[in-house]
mmCIF file of C-alpha atoms in Angstrom:
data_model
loop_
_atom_site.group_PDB
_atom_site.id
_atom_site.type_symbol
_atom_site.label_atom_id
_atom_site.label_comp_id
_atom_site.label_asym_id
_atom_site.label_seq_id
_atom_site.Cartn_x
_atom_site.Cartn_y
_atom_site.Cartn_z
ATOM 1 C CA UNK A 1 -3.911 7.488 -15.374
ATOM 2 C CA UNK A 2 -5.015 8.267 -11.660
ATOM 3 C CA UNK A 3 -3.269 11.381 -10.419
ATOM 4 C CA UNK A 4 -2.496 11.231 -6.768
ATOM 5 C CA UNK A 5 -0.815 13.893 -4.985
ATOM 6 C CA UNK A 6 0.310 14.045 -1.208
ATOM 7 C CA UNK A 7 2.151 17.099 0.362
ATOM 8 C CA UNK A 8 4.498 17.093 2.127
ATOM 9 C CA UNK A 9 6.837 14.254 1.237
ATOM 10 C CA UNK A 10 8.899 15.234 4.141
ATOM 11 C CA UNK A 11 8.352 16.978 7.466
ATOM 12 C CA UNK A 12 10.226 17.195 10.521
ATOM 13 C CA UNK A 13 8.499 18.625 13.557
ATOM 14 C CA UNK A 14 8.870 19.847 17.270
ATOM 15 C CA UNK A 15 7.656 17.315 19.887
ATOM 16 C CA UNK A 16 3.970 18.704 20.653
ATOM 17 C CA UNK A 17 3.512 20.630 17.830
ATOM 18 C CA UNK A 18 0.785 19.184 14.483
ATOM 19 C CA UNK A 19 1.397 18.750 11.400
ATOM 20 C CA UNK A 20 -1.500 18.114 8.895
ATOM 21 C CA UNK A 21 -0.735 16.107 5.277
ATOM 22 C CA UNK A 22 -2.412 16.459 2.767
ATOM 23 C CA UNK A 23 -3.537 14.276 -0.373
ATOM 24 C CA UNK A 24 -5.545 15.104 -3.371
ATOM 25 C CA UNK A 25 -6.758 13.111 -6.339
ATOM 26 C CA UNK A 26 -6.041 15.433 -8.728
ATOM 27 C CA UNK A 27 -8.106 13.701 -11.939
ATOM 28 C CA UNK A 28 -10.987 11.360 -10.247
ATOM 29 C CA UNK A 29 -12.995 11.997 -7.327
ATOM 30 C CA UNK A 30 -11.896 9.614 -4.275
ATOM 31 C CA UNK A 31 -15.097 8.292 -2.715
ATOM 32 C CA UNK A 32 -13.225 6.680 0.048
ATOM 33 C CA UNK A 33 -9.830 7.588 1.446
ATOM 34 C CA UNK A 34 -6.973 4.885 3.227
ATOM 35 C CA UNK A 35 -4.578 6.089 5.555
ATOM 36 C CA UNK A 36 -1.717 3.860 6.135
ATOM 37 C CA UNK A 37 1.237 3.472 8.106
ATOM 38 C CA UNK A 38 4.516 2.385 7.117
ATOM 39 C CA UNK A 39 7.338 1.618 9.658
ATOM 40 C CA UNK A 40 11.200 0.697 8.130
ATOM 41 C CA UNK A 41 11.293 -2.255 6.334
ATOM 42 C CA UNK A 42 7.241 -3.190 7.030
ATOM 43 C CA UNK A 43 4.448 -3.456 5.423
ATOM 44 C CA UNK A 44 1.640 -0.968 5.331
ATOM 45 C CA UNK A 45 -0.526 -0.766 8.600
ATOM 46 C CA UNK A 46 -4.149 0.804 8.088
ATOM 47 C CA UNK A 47 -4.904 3.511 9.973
ATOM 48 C CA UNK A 48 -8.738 4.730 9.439
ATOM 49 C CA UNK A 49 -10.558 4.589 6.482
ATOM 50 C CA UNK A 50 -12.944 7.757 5.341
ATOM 51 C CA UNK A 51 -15.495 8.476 3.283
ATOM 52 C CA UNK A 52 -16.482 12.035 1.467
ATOM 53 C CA UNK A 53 -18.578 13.998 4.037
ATOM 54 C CA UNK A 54 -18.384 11.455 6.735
ATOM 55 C CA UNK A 55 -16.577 10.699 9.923
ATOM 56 C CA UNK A 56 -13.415 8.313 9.450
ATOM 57 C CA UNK A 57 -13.606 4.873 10.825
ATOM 58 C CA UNK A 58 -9.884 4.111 13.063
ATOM 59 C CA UNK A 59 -8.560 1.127 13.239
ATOM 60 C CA UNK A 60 -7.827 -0.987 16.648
ATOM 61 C CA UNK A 61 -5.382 0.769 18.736
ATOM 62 C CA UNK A 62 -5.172 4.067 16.537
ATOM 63 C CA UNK A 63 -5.921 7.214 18.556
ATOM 64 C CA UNK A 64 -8.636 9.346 16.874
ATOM 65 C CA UNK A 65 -7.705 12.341 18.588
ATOM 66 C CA UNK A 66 -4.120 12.117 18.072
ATOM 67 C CA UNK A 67 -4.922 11.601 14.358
ATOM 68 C CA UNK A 68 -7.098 13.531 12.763
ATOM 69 C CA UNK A 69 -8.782 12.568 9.492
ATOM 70 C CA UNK A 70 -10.923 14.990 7.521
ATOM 71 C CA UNK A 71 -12.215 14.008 3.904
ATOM 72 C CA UNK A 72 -14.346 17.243 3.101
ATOM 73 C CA UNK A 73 -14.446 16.603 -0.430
ATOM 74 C CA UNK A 74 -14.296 13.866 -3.164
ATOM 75 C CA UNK A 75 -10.260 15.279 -4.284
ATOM 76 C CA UNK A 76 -9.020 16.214 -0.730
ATOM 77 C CA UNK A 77 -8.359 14.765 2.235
ATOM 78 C CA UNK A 78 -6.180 15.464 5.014
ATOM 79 C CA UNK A 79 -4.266 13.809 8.130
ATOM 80 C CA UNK A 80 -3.430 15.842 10.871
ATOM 81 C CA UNK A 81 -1.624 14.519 13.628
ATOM 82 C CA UNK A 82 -1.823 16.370 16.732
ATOM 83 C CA UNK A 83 0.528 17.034 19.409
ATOM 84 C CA UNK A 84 3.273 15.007 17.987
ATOM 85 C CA UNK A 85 5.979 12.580 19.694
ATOM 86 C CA UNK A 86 8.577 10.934 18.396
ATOM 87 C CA UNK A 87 7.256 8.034 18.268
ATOM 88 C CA UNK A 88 4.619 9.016 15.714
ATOM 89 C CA UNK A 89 8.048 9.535 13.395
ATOM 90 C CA UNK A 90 6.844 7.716 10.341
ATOM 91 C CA UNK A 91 5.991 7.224 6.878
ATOM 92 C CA UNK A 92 2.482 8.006 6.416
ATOM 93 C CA UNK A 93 0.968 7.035 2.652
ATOM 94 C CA UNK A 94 -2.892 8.173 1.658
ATOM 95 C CA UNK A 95 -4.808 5.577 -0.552
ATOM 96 C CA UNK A 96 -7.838 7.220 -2.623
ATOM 97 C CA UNK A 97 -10.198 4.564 -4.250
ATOM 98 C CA UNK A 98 -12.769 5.748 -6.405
ATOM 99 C CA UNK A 99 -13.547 6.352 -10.181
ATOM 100 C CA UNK A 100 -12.070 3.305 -12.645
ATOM 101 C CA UNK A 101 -8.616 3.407 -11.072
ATOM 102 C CA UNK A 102 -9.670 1.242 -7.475
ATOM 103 C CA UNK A 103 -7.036 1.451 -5.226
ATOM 104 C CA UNK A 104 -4.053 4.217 -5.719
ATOM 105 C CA UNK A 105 -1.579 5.744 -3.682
ATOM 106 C CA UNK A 106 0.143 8.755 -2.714
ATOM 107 C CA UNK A 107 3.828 9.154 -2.813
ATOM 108 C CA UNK A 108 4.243 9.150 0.625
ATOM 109 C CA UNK A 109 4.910 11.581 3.812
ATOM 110 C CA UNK A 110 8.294 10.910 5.744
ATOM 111 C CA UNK A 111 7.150 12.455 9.232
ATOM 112 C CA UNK A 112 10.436 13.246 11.833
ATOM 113 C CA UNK A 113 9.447 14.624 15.071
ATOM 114 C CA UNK A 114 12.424 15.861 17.325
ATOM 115 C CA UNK B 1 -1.644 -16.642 11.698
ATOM 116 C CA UNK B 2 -1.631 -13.608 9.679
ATOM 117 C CA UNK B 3 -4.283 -13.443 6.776
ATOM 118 C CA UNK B 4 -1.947 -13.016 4.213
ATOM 119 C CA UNK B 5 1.753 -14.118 4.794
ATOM 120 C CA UNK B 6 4.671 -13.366 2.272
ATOM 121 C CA UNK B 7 8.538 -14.471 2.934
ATOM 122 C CA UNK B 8 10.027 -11.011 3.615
ATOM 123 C CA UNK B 9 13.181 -11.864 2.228
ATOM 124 C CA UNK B 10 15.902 -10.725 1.301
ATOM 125 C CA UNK B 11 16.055 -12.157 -2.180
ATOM 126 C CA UNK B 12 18.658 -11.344 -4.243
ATOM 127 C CA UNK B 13 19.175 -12.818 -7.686
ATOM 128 C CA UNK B 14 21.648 -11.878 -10.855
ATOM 129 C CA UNK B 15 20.440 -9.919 -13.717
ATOM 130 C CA UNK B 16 18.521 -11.985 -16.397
ATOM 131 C CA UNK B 17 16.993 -14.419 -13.740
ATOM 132 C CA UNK B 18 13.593 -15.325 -13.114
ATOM 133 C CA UNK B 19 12.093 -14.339 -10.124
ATOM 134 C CA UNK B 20 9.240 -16.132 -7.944
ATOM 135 C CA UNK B 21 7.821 -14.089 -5.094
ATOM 136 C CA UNK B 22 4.610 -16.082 -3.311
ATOM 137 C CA UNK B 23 1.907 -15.123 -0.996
ATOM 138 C CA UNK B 24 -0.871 -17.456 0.601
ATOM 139 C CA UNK B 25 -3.746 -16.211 2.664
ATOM 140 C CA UNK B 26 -6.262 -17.900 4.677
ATOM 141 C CA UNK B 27 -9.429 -16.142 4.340
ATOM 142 C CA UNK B 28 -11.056 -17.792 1.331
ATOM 143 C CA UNK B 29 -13.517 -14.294 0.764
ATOM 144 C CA UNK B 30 -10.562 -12.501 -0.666
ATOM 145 C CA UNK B 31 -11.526 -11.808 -4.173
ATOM 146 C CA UNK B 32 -9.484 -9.180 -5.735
ATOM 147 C CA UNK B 33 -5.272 -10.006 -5.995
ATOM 148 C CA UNK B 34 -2.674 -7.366 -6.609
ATOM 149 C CA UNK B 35 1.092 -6.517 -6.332
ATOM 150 C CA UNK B 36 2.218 -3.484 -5.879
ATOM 151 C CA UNK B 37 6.087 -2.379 -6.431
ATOM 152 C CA UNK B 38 7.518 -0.223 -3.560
ATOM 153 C CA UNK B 39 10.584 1.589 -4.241
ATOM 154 C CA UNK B 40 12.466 2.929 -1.332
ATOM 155 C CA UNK B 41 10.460 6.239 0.443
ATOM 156 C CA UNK B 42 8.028 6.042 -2.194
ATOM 157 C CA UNK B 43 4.241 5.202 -2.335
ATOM 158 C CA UNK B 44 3.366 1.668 -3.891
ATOM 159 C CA UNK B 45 2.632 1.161 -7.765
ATOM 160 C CA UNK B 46 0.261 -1.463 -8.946
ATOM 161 C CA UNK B 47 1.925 -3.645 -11.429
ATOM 162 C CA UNK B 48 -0.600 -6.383 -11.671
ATOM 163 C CA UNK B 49 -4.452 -6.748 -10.706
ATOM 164 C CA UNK B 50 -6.603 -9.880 -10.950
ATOM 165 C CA UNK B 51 -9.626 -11.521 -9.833
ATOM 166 C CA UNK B 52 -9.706 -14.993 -10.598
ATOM 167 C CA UNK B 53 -7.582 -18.091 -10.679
ATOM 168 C CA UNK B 54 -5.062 -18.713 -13.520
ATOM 169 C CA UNK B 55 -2.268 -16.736 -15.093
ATOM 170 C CA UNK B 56 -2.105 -13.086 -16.092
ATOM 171 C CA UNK B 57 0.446 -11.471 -18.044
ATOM 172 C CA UNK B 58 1.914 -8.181 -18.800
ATOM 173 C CA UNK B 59 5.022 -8.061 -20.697
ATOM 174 C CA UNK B 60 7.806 -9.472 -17.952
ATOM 175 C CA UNK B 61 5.710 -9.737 -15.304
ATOM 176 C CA UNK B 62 3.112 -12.962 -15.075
ATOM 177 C CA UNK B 63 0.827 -12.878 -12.051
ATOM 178 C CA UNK B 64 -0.881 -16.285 -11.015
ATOM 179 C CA UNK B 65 -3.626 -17.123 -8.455
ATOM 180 C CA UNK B 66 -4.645 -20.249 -7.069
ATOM 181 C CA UNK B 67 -7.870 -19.874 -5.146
ATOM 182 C CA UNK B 68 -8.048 -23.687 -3.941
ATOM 183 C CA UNK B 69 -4.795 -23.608 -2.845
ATOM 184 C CA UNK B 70 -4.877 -19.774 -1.392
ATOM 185 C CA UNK B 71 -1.770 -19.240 -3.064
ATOM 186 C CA UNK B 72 -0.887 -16.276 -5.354
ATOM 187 C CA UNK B 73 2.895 -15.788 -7.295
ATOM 188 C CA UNK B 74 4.444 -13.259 -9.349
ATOM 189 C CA UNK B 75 7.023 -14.033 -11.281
ATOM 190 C CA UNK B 76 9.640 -11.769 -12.936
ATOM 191 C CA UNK B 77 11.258 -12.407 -16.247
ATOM 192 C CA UNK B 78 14.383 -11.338 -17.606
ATOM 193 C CA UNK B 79 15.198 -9.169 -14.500
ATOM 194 C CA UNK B 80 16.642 -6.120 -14.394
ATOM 195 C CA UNK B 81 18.752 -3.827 -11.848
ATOM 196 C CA UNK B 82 15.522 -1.455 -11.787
ATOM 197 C CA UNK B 83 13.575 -4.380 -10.998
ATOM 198 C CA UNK B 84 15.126 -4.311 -7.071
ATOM 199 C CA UNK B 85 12.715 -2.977 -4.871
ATOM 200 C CA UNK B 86 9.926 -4.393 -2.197
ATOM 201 C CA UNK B 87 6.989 -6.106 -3.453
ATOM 202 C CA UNK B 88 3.983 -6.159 -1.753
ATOM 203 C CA UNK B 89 1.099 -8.519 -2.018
ATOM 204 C CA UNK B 90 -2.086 -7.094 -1.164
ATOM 205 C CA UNK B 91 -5.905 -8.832 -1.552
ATOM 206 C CA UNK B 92 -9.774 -7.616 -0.646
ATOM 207 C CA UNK B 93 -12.980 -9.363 -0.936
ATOM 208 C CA UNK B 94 -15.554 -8.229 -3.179
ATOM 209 C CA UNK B 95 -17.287 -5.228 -3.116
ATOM 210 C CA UNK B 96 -16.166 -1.649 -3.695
ATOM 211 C CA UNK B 97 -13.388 0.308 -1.397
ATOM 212 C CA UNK B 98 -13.037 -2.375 0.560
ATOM 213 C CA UNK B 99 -10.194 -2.837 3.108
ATOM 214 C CA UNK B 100 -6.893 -4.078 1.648
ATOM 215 C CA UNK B 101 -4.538 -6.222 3.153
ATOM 216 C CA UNK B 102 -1.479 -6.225 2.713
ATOM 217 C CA UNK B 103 1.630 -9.045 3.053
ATOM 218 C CA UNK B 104 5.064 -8.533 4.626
ATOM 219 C CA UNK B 105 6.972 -7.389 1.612
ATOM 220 C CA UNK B 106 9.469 -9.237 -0.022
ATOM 221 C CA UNK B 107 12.761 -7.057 -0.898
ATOM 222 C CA UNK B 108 13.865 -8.047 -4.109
ATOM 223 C CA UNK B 109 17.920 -7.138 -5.150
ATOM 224 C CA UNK B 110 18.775 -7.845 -9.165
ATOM 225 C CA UNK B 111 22.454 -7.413 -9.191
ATOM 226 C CA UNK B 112 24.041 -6.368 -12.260
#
């Protein structure tokens, strides 16, 4: 079955410092990429969708800058979010679709920022 | 109104029961109908896909879709402790890596 693996599962993290998470699809090639955003006890919120060699498309009210997407190939892509606050403190879960397996997901990133 | 709504819950039921969890949606160009099992910190795992209206099972778990009515269920048989966890129903129109959306979440407790 689809083999999806995201690093770190957990992070904490100095206010104004980046962290960058990573997610792979370690046995089909993700044409697109998800990035979604989980707060406790809520569903999933989309962030920006991305596609292999292209620029990522945000969502409505997502900073671009603050969150950086970069999908460089078809089995990595990465999410860095830049000069964090703690209000970025989240769970942050990647979503490659491609080959027969559609939609899968990572495990998940718990992000602290203190 | 949301697109896709889903009663968030609490439901907790005793081991053995059946459970019901329901979603409806509005936008009659969804196509594509899945629930996805959430366990606490985790990532979601799909336990049942479909595209059309009717019934689909797999083993204890039946999903059904209702397209006229914009109503989708799955329903849990025989439930077990390892059963509790959020479930999450999630729907896209046609067409590739298209955008999912997602409902609420319903947190589901099978007590022993």
């Amino acid at each position: 079955g689809a083999v999806v693996s995201q690093h770190p599962s957990r992070v904490i993290c100095k206010s104004g410092t980046s962290v960058k998470i990573e997610c792979r699809s370690l046995d089909f090639q993700a044409t697109t990429m998800f990035w979604y955003r989980q707060f406790p006890k809520k569903s999933l919120m989309l962030m920006a969708t991305s596609n292999e060699g292209s620029k990522a498309t945000y969502e409505q009210g997502v900073e671009k800058d603050k969150f950086l997407i970069n999908h460089a190939s078809l089995t990595l892509s990465t999410l860095t979010v830049t000069s964090a606050h703690p209000e970025d403190s989240s769970f942050y879960i990647c979503s490659p679709y491609g080959g027969n397996y559609g939609y899968t997901f990572g495990s998940g990133t718990r992000l602290t920022v203190v | 109104q949301k697109e896709v709504e889903q009663d968030p819950g609490p439901l907790s039921v005793p081991e053995g029961a059946i459970v019901s969890l329901n979603c409806t949606y509005s936008n009659s160009a969804f196509q594509y109908f899945m629930w996805y099992r959430q366990y606490s910190r985790k990532g979601p795992e799909l336990l049942m896909y479909t595209y059309s209206s009717g019934n689909k099972e797999d083993g204890r778990f039946t999903a059904q879709v209702d397209k006229s009515s914009k109503y989708i269920s799955l329903f849990i048989r025989d439930s077990q402790p390892s059963d509790s966890a959020t479930y999450l129903c999630a729907m896209s129109v046609r067409g590739g890596a298209q955008k999912l959306v997602f409902g609420q979440g319903t947190r589901l407790t099978i007590n022993p």
